[in-house]
């Protein structure tokens, strides 16, 4: 049976990562010939900053080939699709699930899980979870960095497009100018997106005292209060401020596509959560991950697992600089003190980032793997 209709359900828990991931997945699936994609989102106001063409007041609209529906009571009576994806265990509405069970050919039901580099992911990826009452089986789909996981979201040609942009000085200058910016020649270009972090002030001090010019672009977000406080202490109020060697540019929250290009234009990207963390990897440049903090420090094994994978192949001193700096940033202290060693490691980290990206980009992307997984399930059922 060909899959012709897909429903994705997204509940926004906080921040932008839930809808950021779902919006990318929806657009990639919608690029599949013959597949109609509906994205149900319970918080269109959180969605709109990523996709400014979206009108949060409209219950239904089509953007980039995806039918976007406000997830309200209307979802209860929607006809179930052939492929139903719930993001991060968000539970589609009970009447919709009942209608799934009533179909002669049951939909493929996927729970798209959070990304982790931990080893257990391979053992859990693809596992079935039969519904306790209805004749339905949900399958867990785990993104990941290895062949036995669900892979990473990546549009066709993305890495090549970033590489072409990075070779094109005029395109980069045009991109900065579109943002109303002109980084000083020779400056280390940094983007800064993170959760609140008390280490930011020491880091900004280190950049202001740096022997090399530093240009840092900070889109609106949770780290901005710390940045603003640091600037206020220096009497700086302008959106683009100079303090010592540092030029600090405060930007609005950018549409998702513009944010992606900002990452590609920078030498170093501070990212967070899940989606920006993955996007930083596709631009083949060094990055610093502010992992989403979880209760009882449950995020620390995730951080260690990623560092273990990502650090493999780096020379000892660059690896130590990477780990020290990432841990300091996560812990919210000493990032400024660790900056000189991290800055010295940047050339090695840049070469390493290229190799890591090439290795990850050689794998099938998440949307492609998901469709194959779905097709395989349907074929097994037919046997
Ligand atoms: O926003 P995040 O912290 O998201 C999350 C959520 O908190 C989620 O609940 C949690 O489970 C998950 O992290 C691990 O970070 P993330 O995932 O990077 O999402 C940010 C999105 O915002 C991403 O799609 C990129 C986008 N973005 C823009 O479109 N424009 C911008 O200017 C910036 C800074 C980001």
Short mmCIF file of C-alpha atoms and ligand atoms in Angstrom, two decimals:
data_model
loop_
_atom_site.label_atom_id
_atom_site.label_comp_id
_atom_site.label_asym_id
_atom_site.label_seq_id
_atom_site.Cartn_x
_atom_site.Cartn_y
_atom_site.Cartn_z
CA UNK A 1 0.00 0.00 0.00
CA UNK A 2 1.56 3.35 -0.95
CA UNK A 3 1.63 5.99 1.77
CA UNK A 4 -0.06 9.07 0.36
CA UNK A 5 -1.05 11.02 3.49
CA UNK A 6 0.99 11.85 6.56
CA UNK A 7 -0.10 13.61 9.76
CA UNK A 8 2.49 15.02 12.16
CA UNK A 9 1.38 16.03 15.66
CA UNK A 10 3.45 18.58 17.56
CA UNK A 11 2.84 19.85 21.06
CA UNK A 12 5.06 22.79 22.00
CA UNK A 13 6.41 22.10 25.47
CA UNK A 14 8.69 25.12 25.67
CA UNK A 15 11.07 27.11 23.51
CA UNK A 16 11.31 26.42 19.78
CA UNK A 17 12.85 22.98 19.41
CA UNK A 18 9.65 20.92 19.26
CA UNK A 19 8.15 22.90 16.41
CA UNK A 20 11.58 23.56 14.88
CA UNK A 21 12.12 19.82 14.41
CA UNK A 22 8.55 19.13 13.25
CA UNK A 23 8.56 21.96 10.74
CA UNK A 24 11.76 20.69 9.14
CA UNK A 25 10.47 17.12 9.07
CA UNK A 26 7.13 18.22 7.59
CA UNK A 27 8.80 20.14 4.76
CA UNK A 28 11.14 17.28 3.95
CA UNK A 29 8.34 14.73 3.85
CA UNK A 30 6.20 17.08 1.76
CA UNK A 31 9.01 17.13 -0.82
CA UNK A 32 8.35 13.40 -1.38
CA UNK A 33 6.36 12.99 -4.63
CA UNK A 34 2.81 11.83 -3.94
CA UNK A 35 2.90 12.44 -0.18
CA UNK A 36 0.50 15.03 1.30
CA UNK A 37 1.63 16.27 4.73
CA UNK A 38 -0.46 17.87 7.46
CA UNK A 39 1.25 19.37 10.49
CA UNK A 40 -0.91 19.73 13.60
CA UNK A 41 0.58 22.24 16.05
CA UNK A 42 -1.00 23.29 19.35
CA UNK A 43 0.87 26.61 19.53
CA UNK A 44 0.98 28.55 16.28
CA UNK A 45 2.22 31.66 18.11
CA UNK A 46 5.46 29.83 18.97
CA UNK A 47 5.67 28.55 15.40
CA UNK A 48 5.32 31.98 13.74
CA UNK A 49 8.79 33.41 14.60
CA UNK A 50 10.40 30.50 12.73
CA UNK A 51 8.16 30.93 9.69
CA UNK A 52 7.04 34.56 9.44
CA UNK A 53 4.65 33.77 6.53
CA UNK A 54 2.54 31.79 9.01
CA UNK A 55 -0.60 33.50 10.28
CA UNK A 56 -1.21 32.23 13.85
CA UNK A 57 -4.83 33.38 13.65
CA UNK A 58 -5.71 30.95 10.85
CA UNK A 59 -6.83 27.45 11.72
CA UNK A 60 -5.56 25.98 8.44
CA UNK A 61 -3.04 27.21 5.89
CA UNK A 62 -0.50 25.85 3.44
CA UNK A 63 3.17 26.78 3.57
CA UNK A 64 6.05 25.14 1.71
CA UNK A 65 3.71 22.41 0.53
CA UNK A 66 2.64 21.51 4.09
CA UNK A 67 -0.93 21.92 5.33
CA UNK A 68 -0.55 23.48 8.76
CA UNK A 69 -3.50 22.99 11.10
CA UNK A 70 -4.06 24.41 14.54
CA UNK A 71 -4.24 21.42 16.87
CA UNK A 72 -7.55 22.05 18.61
CA UNK A 73 -10.85 20.19 18.66
CA UNK A 74 -10.77 19.89 14.86
CA UNK A 75 -8.08 17.22 15.11
CA UNK A 76 -10.53 14.95 16.97
CA UNK A 77 -12.63 14.43 13.88
CA UNK A 78 -9.88 14.51 11.22
CA UNK A 79 -9.63 11.46 8.97
CA UNK A 80 -6.44 9.63 10.00
CA UNK A 81 -3.55 9.55 7.54
CA UNK A 82 -1.63 6.46 6.36
CA UNK A 83 1.42 7.59 8.32
CA UNK A 84 0.89 9.22 11.72
CA UNK A 85 3.90 10.76 13.44
CA UNK A 86 3.63 12.01 16.99
CA UNK A 87 6.60 14.11 17.98
CA UNK A 88 8.18 13.44 21.37
CA UNK A 89 5.37 11.25 22.73
CA UNK A 90 2.79 14.04 22.42
CA UNK A 91 -0.21 11.68 22.10
CA UNK A 92 -2.60 12.34 19.19
CA UNK A 93 -6.18 13.05 20.34
CA UNK A 94 -8.07 9.97 21.63
CA UNK A 95 -10.91 10.18 19.02
CA UNK A 96 -8.29 10.38 16.25
CA UNK A 97 -6.57 7.27 17.62
CA UNK A 98 -9.93 5.47 17.77
CA UNK A 99 -10.44 6.39 14.10
CA UNK A 100 -6.97 5.02 13.29
CA UNK A 101 -7.98 1.72 14.87
CA UNK A 102 -11.23 1.67 12.91
CA UNK A 103 -9.46 1.80 9.56
CA UNK A 104 -9.34 -1.45 7.59
CA UNK A 105 -5.66 -0.81 6.85
CA UNK A 106 -4.18 0.49 10.08
CA UNK A 107 -1.93 3.54 9.75
CA UNK A 108 1.77 3.29 10.49
CA UNK A 109 2.13 5.05 13.84
CA UNK A 110 5.51 6.52 14.75
CA UNK A 111 6.68 8.19 17.93
CA UNK A 112 9.57 10.42 16.89
CA UNK A 113 11.87 10.57 19.91
CA UNK A 114 14.52 13.06 21.09
CA UNK A 115 18.01 12.89 19.66
CA UNK A 116 20.71 11.29 21.74
CA UNK A 117 24.19 9.91 21.04
CA UNK A 118 23.87 7.33 23.84
CA UNK A 119 24.51 3.68 23.00
CA UNK A 120 21.07 2.45 24.12
CA UNK A 121 19.45 4.35 21.24
CA UNK A 122 20.41 1.62 18.75
CA UNK A 123 18.64 -1.02 20.85
CA UNK A 124 15.48 1.04 21.21
CA UNK A 125 15.20 2.43 17.70
CA UNK A 126 12.31 0.81 15.83
CA UNK A 127 10.86 -1.06 18.82
CA UNK A 128 7.10 -1.68 18.71
CA UNK A 129 4.69 -0.67 21.44
CA UNK A 130 1.28 -2.35 21.05
CA UNK A 131 -1.69 -0.23 22.14
CA UNK A 132 -3.09 -1.61 25.42
CA UNK A 133 -6.66 -1.71 24.11
CA UNK A 134 -6.84 -1.04 20.36
CA UNK A 135 -5.49 -3.06 17.41
CA UNK A 136 -2.69 -0.59 16.80
CA UNK A 137 1.08 -0.70 17.21
CA UNK A 138 3.19 2.39 17.71
CA UNK A 139 6.90 2.28 16.80
CA UNK A 140 9.68 4.27 18.41
CA UNK A 141 11.86 6.14 15.96
CA UNK A 142 15.10 7.47 17.44
CA UNK A 143 17.22 10.02 15.62
CA UNK A 144 20.92 9.39 16.02
CA UNK A 145 24.44 9.49 14.71
CA UNK A 146 24.94 5.84 13.77
CA UNK A 147 23.74 3.56 10.99
CA UNK A 148 21.47 1.66 13.40
CA UNK A 149 19.57 4.78 14.50
CA UNK A 150 17.02 6.91 12.64
CA UNK A 151 19.66 9.39 11.43
CA UNK A 152 19.48 13.18 11.42
CA UNK A 153 17.17 15.63 9.66
CA UNK A 154 18.95 16.92 6.56
CA UNK A 155 17.52 18.33 3.35
CA UNK A 156 18.88 17.02 0.06
CA UNK A 157 21.87 19.10 -1.05
CA UNK A 158 22.09 21.01 2.25
CA UNK A 159 25.75 20.41 3.01
CA UNK A 160 26.78 21.19 -0.55
CA UNK A 161 24.72 24.42 -0.48
CA UNK A 162 26.41 25.51 2.78
CA UNK A 163 29.85 24.72 1.36
CA UNK A 164 29.12 26.76 -1.78
CA UNK A 165 27.91 29.67 0.37
CA UNK A 166 31.06 29.46 2.50
CA UNK A 167 33.24 29.67 -0.63
CA UNK A 168 31.33 32.70 -1.88
CA UNK A 169 32.58 35.87 -0.13
CA UNK A 170 30.06 38.07 -1.97
CA UNK A 171 27.12 35.91 -0.88
CA UNK A 172 28.30 36.08 2.73
CA UNK A 173 28.76 39.85 2.57
CA UNK A 174 25.23 40.13 1.14
CA UNK A 175 23.91 37.96 3.96
CA UNK A 176 25.55 40.16 6.63
CA UNK A 177 24.35 43.27 4.89
CA UNK A 178 20.78 41.92 4.80
CA UNK A 179 21.07 41.69 8.58
CA UNK A 180 22.34 45.28 8.68
CA UNK A 181 25.81 44.11 9.76
CA UNK A 182 29.40 44.22 8.53
CA UNK A 183 31.79 42.08 10.60
CA UNK A 184 35.26 43.68 10.86
CA UNK A 185 37.72 42.09 8.39
CA UNK A 186 39.65 39.23 9.95
CA UNK A 187 37.34 38.97 12.97
CA UNK A 188 36.40 35.60 14.39
CA UNK A 189 32.67 35.43 13.62
CA UNK A 190 30.53 33.83 16.31
CA UNK A 191 26.78 33.28 16.70
CA UNK A 192 25.45 32.94 20.24
CA UNK A 193 22.21 31.04 21.00
CA UNK A 194 21.94 29.50 24.45
CA UNK A 195 19.87 29.22 27.60
CA UNK A 196 20.54 31.62 30.48
CA UNK A 197 24.16 31.10 31.45
CA UNK A 198 26.10 32.87 34.21
CA UNK A 199 29.31 32.08 32.32
CA UNK A 200 28.40 34.47 29.53
CA UNK A 201 29.78 37.57 31.22
CA UNK A 202 33.25 36.04 31.74
CA UNK A 203 33.20 34.84 28.15
CA UNK A 204 32.33 38.30 26.84
CA UNK A 205 35.19 39.70 28.97
CA UNK A 206 37.55 37.18 27.35
CA UNK A 207 36.38 38.16 23.87
CA UNK A 208 36.74 41.88 24.64
CA UNK A 209 40.34 41.20 25.79
CA UNK A 210 41.11 38.85 22.91
CA UNK A 211 44.24 39.40 20.76
CA UNK A 212 42.03 38.73 17.70
CA UNK A 213 38.96 40.77 16.79
CA UNK A 214 35.75 38.92 17.69
CA UNK A 215 32.38 39.60 16.09
CA UNK A 216 29.44 38.03 17.91
CA UNK A 217 25.83 37.97 16.64
CA UNK A 218 23.21 37.26 19.30
CA UNK A 219 19.66 36.53 18.10
CA UNK A 220 16.88 37.30 20.59
CA UNK A 221 16.58 34.56 23.16
CA UNK A 222 17.20 33.47 26.73
CA UNK A 223 20.94 34.31 26.77
CA UNK A 224 20.22 37.90 25.84
CA UNK A 225 19.47 39.14 29.37
CA UNK A 226 23.02 38.22 30.42
CA UNK A 227 24.45 39.87 27.31
CA UNK A 228 22.36 42.99 27.92
CA UNK A 229 23.49 43.16 31.56
CA UNK A 230 27.14 42.92 30.50
CA UNK A 231 26.67 45.70 27.95
CA UNK A 232 24.72 47.86 30.38
CA UNK A 233 27.60 47.68 32.86
CA UNK A 234 29.77 49.20 30.14
CA UNK A 235 27.19 51.86 29.35
CA UNK A 236 26.53 50.36 25.91
CA UNK A 237 22.97 50.49 24.61
CA UNK A 238 23.40 50.26 20.82
CA UNK A 239 22.32 47.11 19.00
CA UNK A 240 25.83 46.91 17.57
CA UNK A 241 28.34 47.74 20.31
CA UNK A 242 32.15 47.75 20.43
CA UNK A 243 33.94 46.79 23.64
CA UNK A 244 37.69 46.26 23.25
CA UNK A 245 38.28 43.60 20.59
CA UNK A 246 34.63 42.57 20.64
CA UNK A 247 31.86 43.77 18.36
CA UNK A 248 28.55 42.55 19.73
CA UNK A 249 25.46 42.63 17.52
CA UNK A 250 22.01 42.08 19.00
CA UNK A 251 19.66 40.63 16.38
CA UNK A 252 15.95 39.87 16.36
CA UNK A 253 14.91 36.22 16.38
CA UNK A 254 15.48 35.22 12.75
CA UNK A 255 13.29 33.16 10.43
CA UNK A 256 14.60 29.59 10.46
CA UNK A 257 16.17 29.80 6.99
CA UNK A 258 18.02 33.00 7.91
CA UNK A 259 19.24 31.44 11.14
CA UNK A 260 20.65 28.52 9.15
CA UNK A 261 22.56 30.95 6.92
CA UNK A 262 23.86 32.81 9.99
CA UNK A 263 25.34 29.52 11.23
CA UNK A 264 26.98 28.93 7.85
CA UNK A 265 28.47 32.42 7.83
CA UNK A 266 30.10 32.08 11.28
CA UNK A 267 33.40 30.48 12.30
CA UNK A 268 31.97 29.24 15.59
CA UNK A 269 28.37 28.69 16.66
CA UNK A 270 26.96 28.43 20.16
CA UNK A 271 23.77 26.36 19.86
CA UNK A 272 21.34 24.66 22.22
CA UNK A 273 18.53 22.12 22.54
CA UNK A 274 18.18 19.76 19.60
CA UNK A 275 17.47 21.44 16.28
CA UNK A 276 20.10 24.20 16.30
CA UNK A 277 22.55 21.59 17.64
CA UNK A 278 21.99 19.50 14.50
CA UNK A 279 22.03 22.50 12.18
CA UNK A 280 25.41 23.59 13.54
CA UNK A 281 26.76 20.22 12.46
CA UNK A 282 25.65 20.66 8.85
CA UNK A 283 27.64 23.89 8.40
CA UNK A 284 30.90 22.02 9.08
CA UNK A 285 32.23 24.56 11.57
CA UNK A 286 33.18 24.25 15.26
CA UNK A 287 30.30 24.67 17.69
CA UNK A 288 29.52 24.71 21.39
CA UNK A 289 26.40 22.92 22.62
CA UNK A 290 24.30 24.21 25.49
CA UNK A 291 22.41 21.02 26.15
CA UNK A 292 18.79 21.30 27.35
CA UNK A 293 19.04 20.91 31.15
CA UNK A 294 16.94 18.10 32.61
CA UNK A 295 15.90 17.23 36.15
CA UNK A 296 18.46 15.29 38.20
CA UNK A 297 21.16 16.14 35.65
CA UNK A 298 19.74 13.53 33.27
CA UNK A 299 21.27 15.52 30.42
CA UNK A 300 24.86 14.93 31.53
CA UNK A 301 25.15 11.35 30.17
CA UNK A 302 23.78 12.69 26.87
CA UNK A 303 26.44 15.36 26.78
CA UNK A 304 29.18 12.85 27.62
CA UNK A 305 27.92 10.42 24.97
CA UNK A 306 27.99 13.06 22.28
CA UNK A 307 31.44 14.32 23.29
CA UNK A 308 32.76 10.76 23.23
CA UNK A 309 31.52 10.28 19.68
CA UNK A 310 32.34 13.73 18.40
CA UNK A 311 35.80 13.91 20.00
CA UNK A 312 37.01 10.67 18.42
CA UNK A 313 39.81 11.41 15.96
CA UNK A 314 40.76 14.79 17.47
CA UNK A 315 44.30 15.20 18.75
CA UNK A 316 44.66 15.08 22.53
CA UNK A 317 45.05 18.79 23.18
CA UNK A 318 42.19 19.90 20.89
CA UNK A 319 39.97 17.24 22.41
CA UNK A 320 40.82 18.39 25.94
CA UNK A 321 40.14 22.02 24.97
CA UNK A 322 36.80 21.04 23.44
CA UNK A 323 35.69 18.99 26.43
CA UNK A 324 36.87 21.55 28.99
CA UNK A 325 35.11 24.38 27.22
CA UNK A 326 31.84 22.52 26.61
CA UNK A 327 31.74 21.33 30.23
CA UNK A 328 32.46 24.84 31.51
CA UNK A 329 29.67 26.27 29.34
CA UNK A 330 27.23 23.61 30.50
CA UNK A 331 28.15 24.17 34.14
CA UNK A 332 27.83 27.95 33.74
CA UNK A 333 31.30 28.82 35.03
CA UNK A 334 34.88 29.40 33.86
CA UNK A 335 34.08 29.65 30.14
CA UNK A 336 36.11 32.88 29.99
CA UNK A 337 39.12 31.22 31.63
CA UNK A 338 38.89 28.29 29.21
CA UNK A 339 38.49 30.48 26.14
CA UNK A 340 42.22 30.96 25.24
CA UNK A 341 42.81 27.19 25.05
CA UNK A 342 39.58 26.69 23.11
CA UNK A 343 40.45 29.53 20.71
CA UNK A 344 43.89 27.99 20.14
CA UNK A 345 42.20 24.69 19.23
CA UNK A 346 39.83 26.26 16.69
CA UNK A 347 41.91 25.45 13.57
CA UNK A 348 42.02 21.76 14.58
CA UNK A 349 38.33 21.85 15.49
CA UNK A 350 37.49 23.37 12.12
CA UNK A 351 39.24 20.58 10.21
CA UNK A 352 37.57 18.06 12.50
CA UNK A 353 34.13 19.62 11.96
CA UNK A 354 34.55 19.18 8.20
CA UNK A 355 35.36 15.50 8.61
CA UNK A 356 32.48 14.94 11.07
CA UNK A 357 29.99 16.62 8.76
CA UNK A 358 31.18 14.66 5.74
CA UNK A 359 30.84 11.42 7.69
CA UNK A 360 27.32 12.24 8.94
CA UNK A 361 26.21 13.57 5.54
CA UNK A 362 27.23 10.28 3.91
CA UNK A 363 24.42 8.58 5.88
CA UNK A 364 20.77 8.56 4.80
CA UNK A 365 18.78 11.42 6.34
CA UNK A 366 16.03 10.98 8.92
CA UNK A 367 13.08 11.64 6.60
CA UNK A 368 14.37 9.12 4.06
CA UNK A 369 14.98 6.52 6.80
CA UNK A 370 11.54 7.12 8.23
CA UNK A 371 9.86 6.49 4.89
CA UNK A 372 11.87 3.29 4.36
CA UNK A 373 11.00 2.16 7.89
CA UNK A 374 7.34 2.81 7.15
CA UNK A 375 7.48 0.95 3.82
CA UNK A 376 9.20 -2.03 5.45
CA UNK A 377 6.49 -2.22 8.12
CA UNK A 378 3.78 -2.20 5.48
CA UNK A 379 5.54 -4.91 3.47
CA UNK A 380 5.95 -7.10 6.57
CA UNK A 381 2.24 -6.72 7.29
CA UNK A 382 1.41 -7.83 3.75
CA UNK A 383 3.37 -11.11 4.13
O1 LIG B 1 14.47 26.19 21.48
P1 LIG B 1 15.25 25.05 21.99
O2 LIG B 1 15.81 25.19 23.33
O3 LIG B 1 14.37 23.80 21.91
C1 LIG B 1 14.20 22.68 22.65
C2 LIG B 1 12.94 22.73 23.40
O4 LIG B 1 13.19 23.36 24.61
C3 LIG B 1 12.42 21.36 23.61
O5 LIG B 1 11.32 21.35 24.46
C4 LIG B 1 13.50 20.49 24.10
O6 LIG B 1 12.99 19.27 24.30
C5 LIG B 1 14.59 20.49 23.08
O7 LIG B 1 15.11 21.81 22.95
C6 LIG B 1 15.72 19.55 23.40
O8 LIG B 1 16.47 24.75 20.97
P2 LIG B 1 16.47 24.15 19.51
O9 LIG B 1 16.09 22.71 19.54
O10 LIG B 1 17.76 24.46 18.94
O11 LIG B 1 15.36 24.93 18.72
C7 LIG B 1 15.51 26.25 18.33
C8 LIG B 1 14.84 26.47 17.00
O12 LIG B 1 14.76 27.86 16.72
C9 LIG B 1 15.60 25.84 15.85
O13 LIG B 1 14.68 25.30 14.91
C10 LIG B 1 16.33 27.00 15.23
C11 LIG B 1 15.35 28.10 15.45
N1 LIG B 1 15.85 29.48 15.44
C12 LIG B 1 15.36 30.35 14.49
O14 LIG B 1 14.57 29.96 13.63
N2 LIG B 1 15.78 31.65 14.53
C13 LIG B 1 16.67 32.11 15.43
O15 LIG B 1 17.03 33.32 15.40
C14 LIG B 1 17.17 31.18 16.38
C15 LIG B 1 18.19 31.66 17.40
C16 LIG B 1 16.74 29.88 16.38
#
